[in-house]
GROMACS .gro file of C-alpha atoms in nm:
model
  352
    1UNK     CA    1  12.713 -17.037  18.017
    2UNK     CA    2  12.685 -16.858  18.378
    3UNK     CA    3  12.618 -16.556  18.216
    4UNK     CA    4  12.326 -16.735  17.989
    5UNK     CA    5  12.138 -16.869  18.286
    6UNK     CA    6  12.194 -16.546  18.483
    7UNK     CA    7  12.040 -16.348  18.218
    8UNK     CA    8  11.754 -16.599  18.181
    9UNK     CA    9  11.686 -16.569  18.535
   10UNK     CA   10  11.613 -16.194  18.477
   11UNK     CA   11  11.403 -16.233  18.153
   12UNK     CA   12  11.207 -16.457  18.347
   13UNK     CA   13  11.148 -16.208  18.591
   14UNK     CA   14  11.065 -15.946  18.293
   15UNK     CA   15  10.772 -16.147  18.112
   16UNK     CA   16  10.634 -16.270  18.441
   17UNK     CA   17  10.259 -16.082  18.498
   18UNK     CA   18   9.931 -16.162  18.532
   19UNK     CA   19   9.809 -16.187  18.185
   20UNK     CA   20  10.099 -16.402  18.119
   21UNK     CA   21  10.077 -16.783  18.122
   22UNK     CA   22  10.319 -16.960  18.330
   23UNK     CA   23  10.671 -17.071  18.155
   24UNK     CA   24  10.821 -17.399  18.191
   25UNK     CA   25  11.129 -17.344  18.007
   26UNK     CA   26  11.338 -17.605  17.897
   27UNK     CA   27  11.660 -17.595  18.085
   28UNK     CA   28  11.495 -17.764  18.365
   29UNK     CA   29  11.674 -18.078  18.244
   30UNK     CA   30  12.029 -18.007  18.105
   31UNK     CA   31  12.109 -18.351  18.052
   32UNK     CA   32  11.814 -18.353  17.772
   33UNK     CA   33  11.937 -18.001  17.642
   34UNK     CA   34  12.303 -18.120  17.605
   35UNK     CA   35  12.211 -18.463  17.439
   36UNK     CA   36  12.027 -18.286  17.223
   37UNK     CA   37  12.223 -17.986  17.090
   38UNK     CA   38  12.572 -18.061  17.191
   39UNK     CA   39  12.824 -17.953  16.954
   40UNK     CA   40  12.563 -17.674  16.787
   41UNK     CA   41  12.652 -17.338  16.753
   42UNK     CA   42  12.320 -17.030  16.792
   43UNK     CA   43  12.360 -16.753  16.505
   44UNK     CA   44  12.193 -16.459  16.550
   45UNK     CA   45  12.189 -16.228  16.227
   46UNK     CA   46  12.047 -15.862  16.113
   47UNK     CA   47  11.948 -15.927  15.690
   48UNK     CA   48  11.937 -15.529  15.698
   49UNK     CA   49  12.141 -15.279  15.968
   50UNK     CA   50  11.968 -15.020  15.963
   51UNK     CA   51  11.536 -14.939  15.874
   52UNK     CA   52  11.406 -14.646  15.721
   53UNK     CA   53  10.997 -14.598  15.811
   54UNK     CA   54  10.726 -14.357  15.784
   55UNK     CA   55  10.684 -14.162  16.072
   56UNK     CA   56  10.311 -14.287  16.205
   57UNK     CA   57  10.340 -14.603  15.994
   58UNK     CA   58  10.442 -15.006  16.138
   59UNK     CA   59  10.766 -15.112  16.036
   60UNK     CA   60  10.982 -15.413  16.117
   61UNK     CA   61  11.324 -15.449  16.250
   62UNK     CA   62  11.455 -15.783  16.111
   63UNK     CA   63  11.617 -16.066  16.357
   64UNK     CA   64  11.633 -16.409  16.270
   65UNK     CA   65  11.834 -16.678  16.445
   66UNK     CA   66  11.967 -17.036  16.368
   67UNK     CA   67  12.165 -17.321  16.502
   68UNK     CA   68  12.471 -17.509  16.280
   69UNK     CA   69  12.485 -17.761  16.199
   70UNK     CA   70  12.092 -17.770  16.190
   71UNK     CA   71  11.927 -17.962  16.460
   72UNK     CA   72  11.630 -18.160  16.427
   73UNK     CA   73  11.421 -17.957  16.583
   74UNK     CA   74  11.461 -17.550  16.731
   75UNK     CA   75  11.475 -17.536  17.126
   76UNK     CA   76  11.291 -17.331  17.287
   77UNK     CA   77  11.438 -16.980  17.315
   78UNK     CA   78  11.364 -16.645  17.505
   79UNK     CA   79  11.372 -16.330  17.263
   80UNK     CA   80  11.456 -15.986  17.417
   81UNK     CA   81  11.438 -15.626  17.183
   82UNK     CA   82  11.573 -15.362  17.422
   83UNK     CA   83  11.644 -15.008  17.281
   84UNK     CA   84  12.042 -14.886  17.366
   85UNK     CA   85  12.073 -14.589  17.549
   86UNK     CA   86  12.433 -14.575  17.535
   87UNK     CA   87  12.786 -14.706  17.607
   88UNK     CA   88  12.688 -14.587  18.013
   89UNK     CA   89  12.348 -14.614  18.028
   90UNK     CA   90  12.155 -14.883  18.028
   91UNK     CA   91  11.934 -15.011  17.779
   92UNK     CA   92  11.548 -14.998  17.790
   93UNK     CA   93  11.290 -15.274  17.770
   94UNK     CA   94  11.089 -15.347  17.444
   95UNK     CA   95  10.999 -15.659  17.517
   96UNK     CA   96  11.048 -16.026  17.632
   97UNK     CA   97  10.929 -16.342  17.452
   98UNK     CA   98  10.934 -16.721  17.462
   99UNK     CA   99  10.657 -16.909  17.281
  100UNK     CA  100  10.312 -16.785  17.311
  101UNK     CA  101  10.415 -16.574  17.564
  102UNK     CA  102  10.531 -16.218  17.580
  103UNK     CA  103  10.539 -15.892  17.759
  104UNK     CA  104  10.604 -15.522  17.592
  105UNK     CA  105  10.697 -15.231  17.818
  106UNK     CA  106  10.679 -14.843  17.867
  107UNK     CA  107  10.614 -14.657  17.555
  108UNK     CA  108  10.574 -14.931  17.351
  109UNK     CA  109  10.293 -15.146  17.532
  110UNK     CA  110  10.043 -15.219  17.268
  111UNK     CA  111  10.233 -15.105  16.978
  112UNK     CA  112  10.495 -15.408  16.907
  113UNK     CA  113  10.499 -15.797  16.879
  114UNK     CA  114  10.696 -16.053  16.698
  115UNK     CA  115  10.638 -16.145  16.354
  116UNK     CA  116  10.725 -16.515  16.370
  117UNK     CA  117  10.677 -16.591  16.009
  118UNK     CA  118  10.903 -16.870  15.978
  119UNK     CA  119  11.105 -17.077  16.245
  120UNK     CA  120  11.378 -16.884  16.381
  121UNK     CA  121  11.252 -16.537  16.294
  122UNK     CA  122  11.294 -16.313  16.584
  123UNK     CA  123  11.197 -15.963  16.378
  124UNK     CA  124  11.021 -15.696  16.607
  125UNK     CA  125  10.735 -15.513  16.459
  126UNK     CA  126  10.658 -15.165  16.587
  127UNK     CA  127  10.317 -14.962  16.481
  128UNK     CA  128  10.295 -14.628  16.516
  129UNK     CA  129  10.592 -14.522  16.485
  130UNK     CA  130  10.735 -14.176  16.678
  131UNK     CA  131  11.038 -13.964  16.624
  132UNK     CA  132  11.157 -14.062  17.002
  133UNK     CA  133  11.164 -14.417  16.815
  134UNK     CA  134  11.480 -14.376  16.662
  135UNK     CA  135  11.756 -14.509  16.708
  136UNK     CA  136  11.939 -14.851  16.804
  137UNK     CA  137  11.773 -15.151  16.917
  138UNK     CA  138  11.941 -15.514  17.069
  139UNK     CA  139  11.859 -15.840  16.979
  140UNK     CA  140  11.896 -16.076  17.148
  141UNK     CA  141  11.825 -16.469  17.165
  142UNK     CA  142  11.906 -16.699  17.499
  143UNK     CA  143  11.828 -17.089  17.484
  144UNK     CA  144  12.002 -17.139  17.809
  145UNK     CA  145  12.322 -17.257  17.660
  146UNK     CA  146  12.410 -16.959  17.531
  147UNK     CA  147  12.329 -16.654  17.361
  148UNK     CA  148  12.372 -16.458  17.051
  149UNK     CA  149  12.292 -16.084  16.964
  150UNK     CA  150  12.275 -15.795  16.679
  151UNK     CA  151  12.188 -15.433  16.630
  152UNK     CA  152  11.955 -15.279  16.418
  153UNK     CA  153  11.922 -14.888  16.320
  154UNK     CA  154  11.581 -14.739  16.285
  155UNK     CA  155  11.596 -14.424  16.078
  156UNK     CA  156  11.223 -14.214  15.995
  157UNK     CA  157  11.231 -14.182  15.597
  158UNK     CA  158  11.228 -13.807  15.509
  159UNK     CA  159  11.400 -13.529  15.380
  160UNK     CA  160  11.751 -13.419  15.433
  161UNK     CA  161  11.755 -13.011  15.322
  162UNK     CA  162  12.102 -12.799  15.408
  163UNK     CA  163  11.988 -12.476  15.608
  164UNK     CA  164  12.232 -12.182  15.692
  165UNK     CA  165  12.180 -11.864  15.904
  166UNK     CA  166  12.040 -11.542  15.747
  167UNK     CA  167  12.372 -11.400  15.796
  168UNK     CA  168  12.538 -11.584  15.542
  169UNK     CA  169  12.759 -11.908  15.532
  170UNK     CA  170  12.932 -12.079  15.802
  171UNK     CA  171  12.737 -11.882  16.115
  172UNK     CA  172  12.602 -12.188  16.288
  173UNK     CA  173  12.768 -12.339  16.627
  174UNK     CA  174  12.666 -12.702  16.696
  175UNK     CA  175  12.348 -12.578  16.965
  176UNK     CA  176  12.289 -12.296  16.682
  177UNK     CA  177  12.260 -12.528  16.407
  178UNK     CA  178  11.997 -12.721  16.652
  179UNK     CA  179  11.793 -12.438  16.681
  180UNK     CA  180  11.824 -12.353  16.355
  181UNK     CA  181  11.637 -12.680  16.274
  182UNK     CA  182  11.405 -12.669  16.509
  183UNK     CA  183  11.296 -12.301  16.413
  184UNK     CA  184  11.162 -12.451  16.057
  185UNK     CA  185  10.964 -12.740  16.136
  186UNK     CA  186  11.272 -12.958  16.161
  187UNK     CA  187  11.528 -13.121  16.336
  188UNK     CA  188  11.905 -13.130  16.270
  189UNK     CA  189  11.978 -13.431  16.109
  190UNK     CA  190  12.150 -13.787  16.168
  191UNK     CA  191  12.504 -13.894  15.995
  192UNK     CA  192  12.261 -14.179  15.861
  193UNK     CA  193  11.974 -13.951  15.713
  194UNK     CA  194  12.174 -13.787  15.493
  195UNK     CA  195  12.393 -14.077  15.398
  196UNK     CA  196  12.024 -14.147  15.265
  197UNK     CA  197  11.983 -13.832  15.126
  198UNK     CA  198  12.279 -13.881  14.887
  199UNK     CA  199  12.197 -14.184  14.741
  200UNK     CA  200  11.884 -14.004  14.653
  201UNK     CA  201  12.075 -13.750  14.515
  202UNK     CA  202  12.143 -13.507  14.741
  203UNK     CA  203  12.493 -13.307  14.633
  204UNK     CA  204  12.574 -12.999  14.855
  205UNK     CA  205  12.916 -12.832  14.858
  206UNK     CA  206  12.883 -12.671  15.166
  207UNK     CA  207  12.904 -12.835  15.502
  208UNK     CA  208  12.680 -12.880  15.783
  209UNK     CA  209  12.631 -13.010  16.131
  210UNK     CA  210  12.498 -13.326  16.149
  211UNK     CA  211  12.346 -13.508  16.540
  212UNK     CA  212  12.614 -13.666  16.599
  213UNK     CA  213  12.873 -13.315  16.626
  214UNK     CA  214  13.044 -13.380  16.342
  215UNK     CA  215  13.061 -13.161  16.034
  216UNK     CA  216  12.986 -13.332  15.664
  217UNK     CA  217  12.859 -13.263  15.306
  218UNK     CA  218  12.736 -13.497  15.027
  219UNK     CA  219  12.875 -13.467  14.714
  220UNK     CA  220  12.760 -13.660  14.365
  221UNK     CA  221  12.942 -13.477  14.174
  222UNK     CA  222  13.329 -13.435  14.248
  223UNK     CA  223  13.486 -13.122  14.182
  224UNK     CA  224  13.776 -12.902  14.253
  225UNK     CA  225  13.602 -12.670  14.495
  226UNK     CA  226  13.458 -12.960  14.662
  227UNK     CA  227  13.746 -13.197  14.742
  228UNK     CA  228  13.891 -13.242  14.415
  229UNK     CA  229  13.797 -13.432  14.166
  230UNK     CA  230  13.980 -13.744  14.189
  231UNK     CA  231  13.807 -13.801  14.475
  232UNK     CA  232  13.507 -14.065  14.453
  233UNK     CA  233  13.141 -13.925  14.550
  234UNK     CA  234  13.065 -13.963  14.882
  235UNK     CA  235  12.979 -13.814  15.210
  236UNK     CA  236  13.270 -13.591  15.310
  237UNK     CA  237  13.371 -13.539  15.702
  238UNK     CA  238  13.535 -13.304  15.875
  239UNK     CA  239  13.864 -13.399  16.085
  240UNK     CA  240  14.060 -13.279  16.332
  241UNK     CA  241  14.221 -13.108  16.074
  242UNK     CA  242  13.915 -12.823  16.123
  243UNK     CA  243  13.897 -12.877  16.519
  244UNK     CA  244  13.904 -12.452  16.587
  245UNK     CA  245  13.660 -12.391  16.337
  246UNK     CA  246  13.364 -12.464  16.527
  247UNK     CA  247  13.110 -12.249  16.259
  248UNK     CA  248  12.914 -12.410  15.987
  249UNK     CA  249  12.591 -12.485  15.831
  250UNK     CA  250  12.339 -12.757  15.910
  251UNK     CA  251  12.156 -13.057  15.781
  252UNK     CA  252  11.798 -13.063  15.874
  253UNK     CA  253  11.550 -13.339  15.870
  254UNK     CA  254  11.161 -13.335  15.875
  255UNK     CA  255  10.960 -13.614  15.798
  256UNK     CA  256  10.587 -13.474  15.842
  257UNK     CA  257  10.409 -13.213  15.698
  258UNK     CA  258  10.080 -13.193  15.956
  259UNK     CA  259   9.903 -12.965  15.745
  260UNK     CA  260   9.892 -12.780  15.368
  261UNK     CA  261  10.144 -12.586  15.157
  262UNK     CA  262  10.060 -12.353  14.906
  263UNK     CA  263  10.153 -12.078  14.706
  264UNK     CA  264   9.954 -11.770  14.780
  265UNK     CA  265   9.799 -11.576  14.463
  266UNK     CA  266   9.825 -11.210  14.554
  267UNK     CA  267   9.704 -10.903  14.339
  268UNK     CA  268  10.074 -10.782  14.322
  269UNK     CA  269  10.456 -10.868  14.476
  270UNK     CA  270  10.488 -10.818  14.861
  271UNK     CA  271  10.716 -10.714  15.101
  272UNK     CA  272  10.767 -10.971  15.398
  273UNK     CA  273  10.569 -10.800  15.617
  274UNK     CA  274  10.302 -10.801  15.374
  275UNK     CA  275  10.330 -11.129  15.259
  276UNK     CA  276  10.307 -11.213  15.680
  277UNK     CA  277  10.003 -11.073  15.717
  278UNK     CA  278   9.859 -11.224  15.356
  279UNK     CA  279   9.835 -11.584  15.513
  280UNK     CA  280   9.740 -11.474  15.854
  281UNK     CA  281   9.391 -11.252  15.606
  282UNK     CA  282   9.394 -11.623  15.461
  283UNK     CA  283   9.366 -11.846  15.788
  284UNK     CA  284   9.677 -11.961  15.742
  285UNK     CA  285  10.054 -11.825  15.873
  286UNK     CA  286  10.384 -11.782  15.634
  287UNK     CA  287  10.497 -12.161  15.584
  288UNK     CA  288  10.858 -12.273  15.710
  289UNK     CA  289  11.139 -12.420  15.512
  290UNK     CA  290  11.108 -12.771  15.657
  291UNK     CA  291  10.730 -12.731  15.585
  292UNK     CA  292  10.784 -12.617  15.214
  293UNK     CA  293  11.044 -12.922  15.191
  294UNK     CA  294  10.769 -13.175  15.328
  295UNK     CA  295  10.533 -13.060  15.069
  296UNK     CA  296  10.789 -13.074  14.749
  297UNK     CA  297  10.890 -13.458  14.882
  298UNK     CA  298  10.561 -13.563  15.011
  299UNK     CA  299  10.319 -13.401  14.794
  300UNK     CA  300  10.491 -13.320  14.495
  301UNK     CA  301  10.449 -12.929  14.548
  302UNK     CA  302  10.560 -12.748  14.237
  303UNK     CA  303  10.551 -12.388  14.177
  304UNK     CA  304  10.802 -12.205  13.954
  305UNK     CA  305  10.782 -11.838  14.124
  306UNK     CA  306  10.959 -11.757  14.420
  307UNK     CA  307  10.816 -11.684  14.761
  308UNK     CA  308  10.863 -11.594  15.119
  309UNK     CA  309  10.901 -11.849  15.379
  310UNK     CA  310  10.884 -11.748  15.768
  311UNK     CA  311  11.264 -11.734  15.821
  312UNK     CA  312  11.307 -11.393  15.546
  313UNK     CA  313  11.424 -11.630  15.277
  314UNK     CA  314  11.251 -11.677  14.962
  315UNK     CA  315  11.246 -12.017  14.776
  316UNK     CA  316  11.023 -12.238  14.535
  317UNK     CA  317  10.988 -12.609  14.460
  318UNK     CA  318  10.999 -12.774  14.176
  319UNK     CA  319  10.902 -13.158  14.109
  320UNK     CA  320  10.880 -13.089  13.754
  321UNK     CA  321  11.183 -12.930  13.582
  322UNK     CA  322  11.131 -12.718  13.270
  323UNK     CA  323  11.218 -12.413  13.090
  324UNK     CA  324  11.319 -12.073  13.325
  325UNK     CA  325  11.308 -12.286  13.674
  326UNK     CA  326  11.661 -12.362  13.762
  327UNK     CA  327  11.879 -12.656  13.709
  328UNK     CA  328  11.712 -12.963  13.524
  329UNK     CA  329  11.712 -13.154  13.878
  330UNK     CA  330  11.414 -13.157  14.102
  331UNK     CA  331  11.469 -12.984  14.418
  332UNK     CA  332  11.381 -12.607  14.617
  333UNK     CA  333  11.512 -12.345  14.414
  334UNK     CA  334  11.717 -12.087  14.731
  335UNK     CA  335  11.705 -11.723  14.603
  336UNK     CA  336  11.865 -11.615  14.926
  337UNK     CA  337  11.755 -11.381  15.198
  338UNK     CA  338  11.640 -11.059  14.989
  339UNK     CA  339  11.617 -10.736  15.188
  340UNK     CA  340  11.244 -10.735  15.361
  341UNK     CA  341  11.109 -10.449  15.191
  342UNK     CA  342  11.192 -10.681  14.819
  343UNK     CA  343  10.869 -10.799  14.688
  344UNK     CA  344  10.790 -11.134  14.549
  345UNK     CA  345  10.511 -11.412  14.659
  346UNK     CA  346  10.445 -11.599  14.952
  347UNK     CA  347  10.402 -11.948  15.033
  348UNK     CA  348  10.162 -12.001  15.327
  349UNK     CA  349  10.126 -12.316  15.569
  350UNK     CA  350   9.756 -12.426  15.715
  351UNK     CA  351   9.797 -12.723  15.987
  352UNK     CA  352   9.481 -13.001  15.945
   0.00000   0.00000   0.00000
């Protein structure tokens, strides 16, 4: 109970401003409170763990709260959304609410509120959503008896692709694998993300670095090269078991495109060189493979020839499978990295 009124005393401190009204808050008279509500218990509960958005869309991170056995009517309650740093650091303000009155903070002034759609629903909206937006958010309910609390995981919906070095297999260190990412218009991707990616489907036999420094691969399909097949599908990790072998691939992640994909019609094949210098004559520069992978998922890009992409490889997408264009799945074809001087076609990239 200390700790309750302690931590009310601070949140009290947090929504207090100018354009706020003032707060008489109930615990003024504990003997009223305890008649009341003695003998009822605050629940504070998460329907869904962990929200996938749009980046640039409004999402909601769902929080309600309750009391058992139900009393006859709801106290009144502060609500506080903080973002977690981490086990050492502490967490950031989102914002403070009781009744009509709230405050938002940093970064996300102007851009969140509570939705408040039914009594006892404590869900956080956020609008306009930003990669530095992911991640874990608190919380947390206080009525001045006590206190209750849950997590929620906000994940941007995307694509999950597996990326390795032009080198061959297994050539990435963690940092490498990072740059990797970034390189193509992506970023290396979370345990989470690609937990999403295979339910969608995903099923890679090689494995890849992942944000948190641990190594996986999804698999849909078990098979003897790829665990065995008495194994059930799943996301496979990497133990201790594989501690000195500190080389890999990676997982990538993009979830824009910020501009146009397409497949550029030349009069014959080109080298990569040429094929450079073909979408730079067009306005346009040699797209990346976290670009090409935004516009198969996004915009349902699907060309059955192969062409070069910035990083020397040369790949095509297909939304549409059919005759002569790879495996009956959807997905980008990978013909490799080809020698520069091979010839094929190019896909080029212009930003809007």
């Amino acid at each position: 109970m200390f700790c309750s009124v302690l931590l009310l005393a601070t949140l009290s401190r947090c929504i207090s401003g100018d354009h706020l009204n003032p707060n008489n808050f109930f615990y003024k008279d504990r003997e009223e409170y305890n008649d009341q509500f003695n003998g009822t218990k605050l629940r504070v509960f998460a329907p869904q763990p962990t929200v996938f958005a749009i980046n640039g869309s409004a999402t909601i991170l769902p929080c309600k709260f309750w009391y058992e056995p139900e009393p006859s009517s709801l106290p009144e309650v502060w609500i506080r959304w903080t973002y977690v740093l981490g086990r050492w650091a502490e967490d950031t303000d989102v914002m403070v609410a009781t009744g009509s009155s709230f405050r938002d903070f940093g970064s996300y002034s102007g851009r969140v509120k509570l939705r408040q759609d039914f009594p006892g629903d404590a869900a956080l909206v956020i609008s306009g959503l930003q990669p530095s937006d992911i991640g874990r958010y608190h919380c947390e309910v206080v009525d001045g008896q006590e206190d209750g609390s849950v997590t929620v995981k906000l994940e941007l919906h995307g694509v999950v692709f597996p990326y390795q070095h032009p080198a061959g297999r297994y050539k990435l260190g963690f940092v490498g694998a990072q740059q990797a990412c970034e390189s193509q218009a992506a970023v290396l991707a979370t345990p989470a993300q690609l937990l999403q990616e295979w339910k969608e489907g995903l099923n890679w036999c090689k494995a890849g670095w992942v944000t948190d420094g641990t190594v996986r691969y999804p698999i849909t399909k078990p098979r003897d090269e790829c665990g065995g097949e008495c194994l059930d599908p799943g996301v496979r990790l990497y133990r201790k078991l594989y501690e000195n072998r500190d080389e890999f691939d990676s997982f990538c992640f993009t979830d824009t495109l910020g501009g146009t994909v397409y497949y550029l019609t030349p009069a014959s094949d080109m080298t990569l060189a040429e094929a450079q210098q073909a979408c730079q004559n067009d306005g346009a520069q040699i797209a990346k493979v976290g670009q090409l992978y935004a516009a198969w998922k996004f915009n349902g890009l699907n060309y059955c020839n192969g062409g070069w992409l910035d990083d020397g490889s040369v790949r095509y997408p297909i939304t549409k499978p059919h005759d002569n264009c790879g495996p009956p799945e959807p997905g980008v074809r990978y013909l490799g990295f080809p020698p520069p001087q091979a010839k094929y076609g190019v896909f080029c990239f212009k930003a809007t």
